[in-house]
PDB file of C-alpha atoms in Angstrom:
ATOM      1  CA  UNK A   6      39.481  49.694   7.731  1.00  0.00           C
ATOM      2  CA  UNK A   7      37.264  52.598   6.807  1.00  0.00           C
ATOM      3  CA  UNK A   8      34.920  53.743   9.554  1.00  0.00           C
ATOM      4  CA  UNK A   9      31.491  52.178   9.142  1.00  0.00           C
ATOM      5  CA  UNK A  10      32.644  49.596   6.611  1.00  0.00           C
ATOM      6  CA  UNK A  11      32.727  45.954   7.527  1.00  0.00           C
ATOM      7  CA  UNK A  12      33.430  42.864   5.493  1.00  0.00           C
ATOM      8  CA  UNK A  13      30.241  41.279   4.172  1.00  0.00           C
ATOM      9  CA  UNK A  14      28.563  38.578   6.206  1.00  0.00           C
ATOM     10  CA  UNK A  15      25.951  35.980   5.537  1.00  0.00           C
ATOM     11  CA  UNK A  16      24.541  35.717   2.050  1.00  0.00           C
ATOM     12  CA  UNK A  17      26.622  38.566   0.576  1.00  0.00           C
ATOM     13  CA  UNK A  18      29.870  36.932   1.686  1.00  0.00           C
ATOM     14  CA  UNK A  19      28.714  33.539   0.439  1.00  0.00           C
ATOM     15  CA  UNK A  20      27.799  34.965  -2.974  1.00  0.00           C
ATOM     16  CA  UNK A  21      31.140  36.783  -3.265  1.00  0.00           C
ATOM     17  CA  UNK A  22      33.099  33.617  -2.524  1.00  0.00           C
ATOM     18  CA  UNK A  23      30.885  31.474  -4.763  1.00  0.00           C
ATOM     19  CA  UNK A  24      31.486  33.932  -7.605  1.00  0.00           C
ATOM     20  CA  UNK A  25      35.247  33.657  -7.090  1.00  0.00           C
ATOM     21  CA  UNK A  26      34.970  29.865  -6.965  1.00  0.00           C
ATOM     22  CA  UNK A  27      32.968  29.862 -10.197  1.00  0.00           C
ATOM     23  CA  UNK A  28      35.580  32.014 -11.956  1.00  0.00           C
ATOM     24  CA  UNK A  29      38.324  29.704 -10.679  1.00  0.00           C
ATOM     25  CA  UNK A  30      36.412  26.657 -11.975  1.00  0.00           C
ATOM     26  CA  UNK A  31      35.984  28.257 -15.404  1.00  0.00           C
ATOM     27  CA  UNK A  32      39.684  29.165 -15.458  1.00  0.00           C
ATOM     28  CA  UNK A  33      40.584  25.573 -14.555  1.00  0.00           C
ATOM     29  CA  UNK A  34      38.255  24.203 -17.245  1.00  0.00           C
ATOM     30  CA  UNK A  35      39.789  26.477 -19.880  1.00  0.00           C
ATOM     31  CA  UNK A  36      43.289  25.571 -18.688  1.00  0.00           C
ATOM     32  CA  UNK A  37      42.547  21.869 -19.157  1.00  0.00           C
ATOM     33  CA  UNK A  38      40.613  22.079 -22.447  1.00  0.00           C
ATOM     34  CA  UNK A  39      41.374  24.604 -25.167  1.00  0.00           C
ATOM     35  CA  UNK A  40      38.168  26.480 -26.084  1.00  0.00           C
ATOM     36  CA  UNK A  41      39.650  27.248 -29.519  1.00  0.00           C
ATOM     37  CA  UNK A  42      39.242  23.563 -30.387  1.00  0.00           C
ATOM     38  CA  UNK A  43      35.901  21.821 -30.442  1.00  0.00           C
ATOM     39  CA  UNK A  44      34.878  20.626 -27.038  1.00  0.00           C
ATOM     40  CA  UNK A  45      32.476  21.204 -24.173  1.00  0.00           C
ATOM     41  CA  UNK A  46      32.359  24.975 -24.565  1.00  0.00           C
ATOM     42  CA  UNK A  47      29.250  26.534 -26.110  1.00  0.00           C
ATOM     43  CA  UNK A  48      29.312  28.761 -29.169  1.00  0.00           C
ATOM     44  CA  UNK A  49      28.246  32.387 -28.809  1.00  0.00           C
ATOM     45  CA  UNK A  50      24.543  32.647 -29.708  1.00  0.00           C
ATOM     46  CA  UNK A  51      24.910  36.324 -30.713  1.00  0.00           C
ATOM     47  CA  UNK A  52      27.732  35.488 -33.115  1.00  0.00           C
ATOM     48  CA  UNK A  53      25.829  32.505 -34.496  1.00  0.00           C
ATOM     49  CA  UNK A  54      22.770  34.688 -35.163  1.00  0.00           C
ATOM     50  CA  UNK A  55      24.478  37.817 -36.503  1.00  0.00           C
ATOM     51  CA  UNK A  56      28.005  36.889 -37.545  1.00  0.00           C
ATOM     52  CA  UNK A  57      29.286  39.726 -35.336  1.00  0.00           C
ATOM     53  CA  UNK A  58      31.367  39.565 -32.169  1.00  0.00           C
ATOM     54  CA  UNK A  59      29.615  40.413 -28.894  1.00  0.00           C
ATOM     55  CA  UNK A  60      31.589  42.043 -26.045  1.00  0.00           C
ATOM     56  CA  UNK A  61      32.298  38.626 -24.540  1.00  0.00           C
ATOM     57  CA  UNK A  62      33.332  36.800 -27.717  1.00  0.00           C
ATOM     58  CA  UNK A  63      36.770  35.301 -27.264  1.00  0.00           C
ATOM     59  CA  UNK A  64      36.680  35.517 -23.460  1.00  0.00           C
ATOM     60  CA  UNK A  65      37.074  31.774 -22.882  1.00  0.00           C
ATOM     61  CA  UNK A  66      39.960  31.596 -25.346  1.00  0.00           C
ATOM     62  CA  UNK A  67      41.519  34.680 -23.711  1.00  0.00           C
ATOM     63  CA  UNK A  68      41.159  33.078 -20.286  1.00  0.00           C
ATOM     64  CA  UNK A  69      42.789  29.915 -21.640  1.00  0.00           C
ATOM     65  CA  UNK A  70      45.743  31.961 -22.882  1.00  0.00           C
ATOM     66  CA  UNK A  71      45.975  33.765 -19.530  1.00  0.00           C
ATOM     67  CA  UNK A  72      46.208  30.422 -17.718  1.00  0.00           C
ATOM     68  CA  UNK A  73      49.152  29.654 -19.996  1.00  0.00           C
ATOM     69  CA  UNK A  74      50.777  33.041 -19.309  1.00  0.00           C
ATOM     70  CA  UNK A  75      50.327  34.337 -22.864  1.00  0.00           C
ATOM     71  CA  UNK A  76      49.192  37.932 -22.317  1.00  0.00           C
ATOM     72  CA  UNK A  77      49.506  39.040 -25.958  1.00  0.00           C
ATOM     73  CA  UNK A  78      47.478  36.079 -27.220  1.00  0.00           C
ATOM     74  CA  UNK A  79      44.833  36.753 -24.560  1.00  0.00           C
ATOM     75  CA  UNK A  80      44.608  40.401 -25.636  1.00  0.00           C
ATOM     76  CA  UNK A  81      44.240  39.241 -29.226  1.00  0.00           C
ATOM     77  CA  UNK A  82      41.136  37.218 -28.312  1.00  0.00           C
ATOM     78  CA  UNK A  83      39.461  39.791 -26.039  1.00  0.00           C
ATOM     79  CA  UNK A  84      41.328  42.909 -24.912  1.00  0.00           C
ATOM     80  CA  UNK A  85      38.363  44.104 -22.857  1.00  0.00           C
ATOM     81  CA  UNK A  86      38.566  40.998 -20.650  1.00  0.00           C
ATOM     82  CA  UNK A  87      42.256  41.647 -20.115  1.00  0.00           C
ATOM     83  CA  UNK A  88      41.471  45.222 -19.043  1.00  0.00           C
ATOM     84  CA  UNK A  89      38.491  44.208 -16.893  1.00  0.00           C
ATOM     85  CA  UNK A  90      40.028  41.363 -14.863  1.00  0.00           C
ATOM     86  CA  UNK A  91      42.393  43.484 -12.718  1.00  0.00           C
ATOM     87  CA  UNK A  92      39.608  46.002 -12.049  1.00  0.00           C
ATOM     88  CA  UNK A  93      37.223  43.193 -11.131  1.00  0.00           C
ATOM     89  CA  UNK A  94      39.777  41.628  -8.786  1.00  0.00           C
ATOM     90  CA  UNK A  95      40.394  44.939  -6.995  1.00  0.00           C
ATOM     91  CA  UNK A  96      36.658  45.615  -6.614  1.00  0.00           C
ATOM     92  CA  UNK A  97      36.084  42.071  -5.334  1.00  0.00           C
ATOM     93  CA  UNK A  98      38.954  42.304  -2.825  1.00  0.00           C
ATOM     94  CA  UNK A  99      37.744  45.677  -1.538  1.00  0.00           C
ATOM     95  CA  UNK A 100      34.241  44.278  -1.118  1.00  0.00           C
ATOM     96  CA  UNK A 101      35.262  41.045   0.596  1.00  0.00           C
ATOM     97  CA  UNK A 102      37.706  42.668   2.992  1.00  0.00           C
ATOM     98  CA  UNK A 103      35.524  45.665   3.810  1.00  0.00           C
ATOM     99  CA  UNK A 104      37.719  48.360   2.301  1.00  0.00           C
ATOM    100  CA  UNK A 105      34.832  50.270   0.760  1.00  0.00           C
ATOM    101  CA  UNK A 106      31.838  52.178   1.984  1.00  0.00           C
ATOM    102  CA  UNK A 107      28.668  50.086   1.830  1.00  0.00           C
ATOM    103  CA  UNK A 108      26.590  52.174  -0.559  1.00  0.00           C
ATOM    104  CA  UNK A 109      24.830  51.693  -3.826  1.00  0.00           C
ATOM    105  CA  UNK A 110      26.619  52.606  -7.025  1.00  0.00           C
ATOM    106  CA  UNK A 111      25.332  55.743  -8.722  1.00  0.00           C
ATOM    107  CA  UNK A 112      23.082  55.317 -11.736  1.00  0.00           C
ATOM    108  CA  UNK A 113      25.735  56.661 -14.106  1.00  0.00           C
ATOM    109  CA  UNK A 114      28.044  53.739 -13.201  1.00  0.00           C
ATOM    110  CA  UNK A 115      25.739  51.187 -14.830  1.00  0.00           C
ATOM    111  CA  UNK A 116      25.245  53.436 -17.832  1.00  0.00           C
ATOM    112  CA  UNK A 117      29.005  53.874 -18.182  1.00  0.00           C
ATOM    113  CA  UNK A 118      29.551  50.111 -18.146  1.00  0.00           C
ATOM    114  CA  UNK A 119      26.833  49.610 -20.776  1.00  0.00           C
ATOM    115  CA  UNK A 120      28.345  52.389 -22.902  1.00  0.00           C
ATOM    116  CA  UNK A 121      31.797  50.760 -22.740  1.00  0.00           C
ATOM    117  CA  UNK A 122      30.342  47.367 -23.721  1.00  0.00           C
ATOM    118  CA  UNK A 123      28.410  48.886 -26.616  1.00  0.00           C
ATOM    119  CA  UNK A 124      31.409  50.899 -27.802  1.00  0.00           C
ATOM    120  CA  UNK A 125      33.642  47.821 -27.586  1.00  0.00           C
ATOM    121  CA  UNK A 126      31.103  45.816 -29.608  1.00  0.00           C
ATOM    122  CA  UNK A 127      30.980  48.449 -32.336  1.00  0.00           C
ATOM    123  CA  UNK A 128      34.735  49.077 -32.507  1.00  0.00           C
ATOM    124  CA  UNK A 129      35.726  45.415 -32.608  1.00  0.00           C
ATOM    125  CA  UNK A 130      33.348  44.761 -35.514  1.00  0.00           C
ATOM    126  CA  UNK A 131      34.465  47.695 -37.675  1.00  0.00           C
ATOM    127  CA  UNK A 132      36.179  46.587 -40.874  1.00  0.00           C
ATOM    128  CA  UNK A 133      38.495  49.610 -40.632  1.00  0.00           C
ATOM    129  CA  UNK A 134      40.809  47.735 -38.301  1.00  0.00           C
ATOM    130  CA  UNK A 135      40.924  44.728 -40.633  1.00  0.00           C
ATOM    131  CA  UNK A 136      39.540  42.395 -37.994  1.00  0.00           C
ATOM    132  CA  UNK A 137      42.446  43.034 -35.598  1.00  0.00           C
ATOM    133  CA  UNK A 138      40.079  43.460 -32.626  1.00  0.00           C
ATOM    134  CA  UNK A 139      37.734  40.621 -33.610  1.00  0.00           C
ATOM    135  CA  UNK A 140      37.903  37.412 -31.648  1.00  0.00           C
TER     136      UNK A 140
END
């Protein structure tokens, strides 16, 4: 363990585990009911209003395909989710087990994430790719 870094306790630990539990519940729900068919899953309000895909469009369908072990189909629905999940898991594990220094992220980190989301939104809606990246 890094000097001066301890696993979170109290509310931070509870929130980390509740977040993991929530993701597991969503994964279970998408494993049991296909979001591509009509069902209990909500439609994207951004897509309904604009006709364009938001950065998260296709995420539930991608998660459903991941629970089935279909990586290519998951990437077809939302490649950004497929790229983000391993990074998110590593960050979560490092946080929960105290493998990181307890400090705030620099301001540029949030801006970089927003820039990636914006760029992904623009690229996946370009007609140049013939809708290949659309959900």
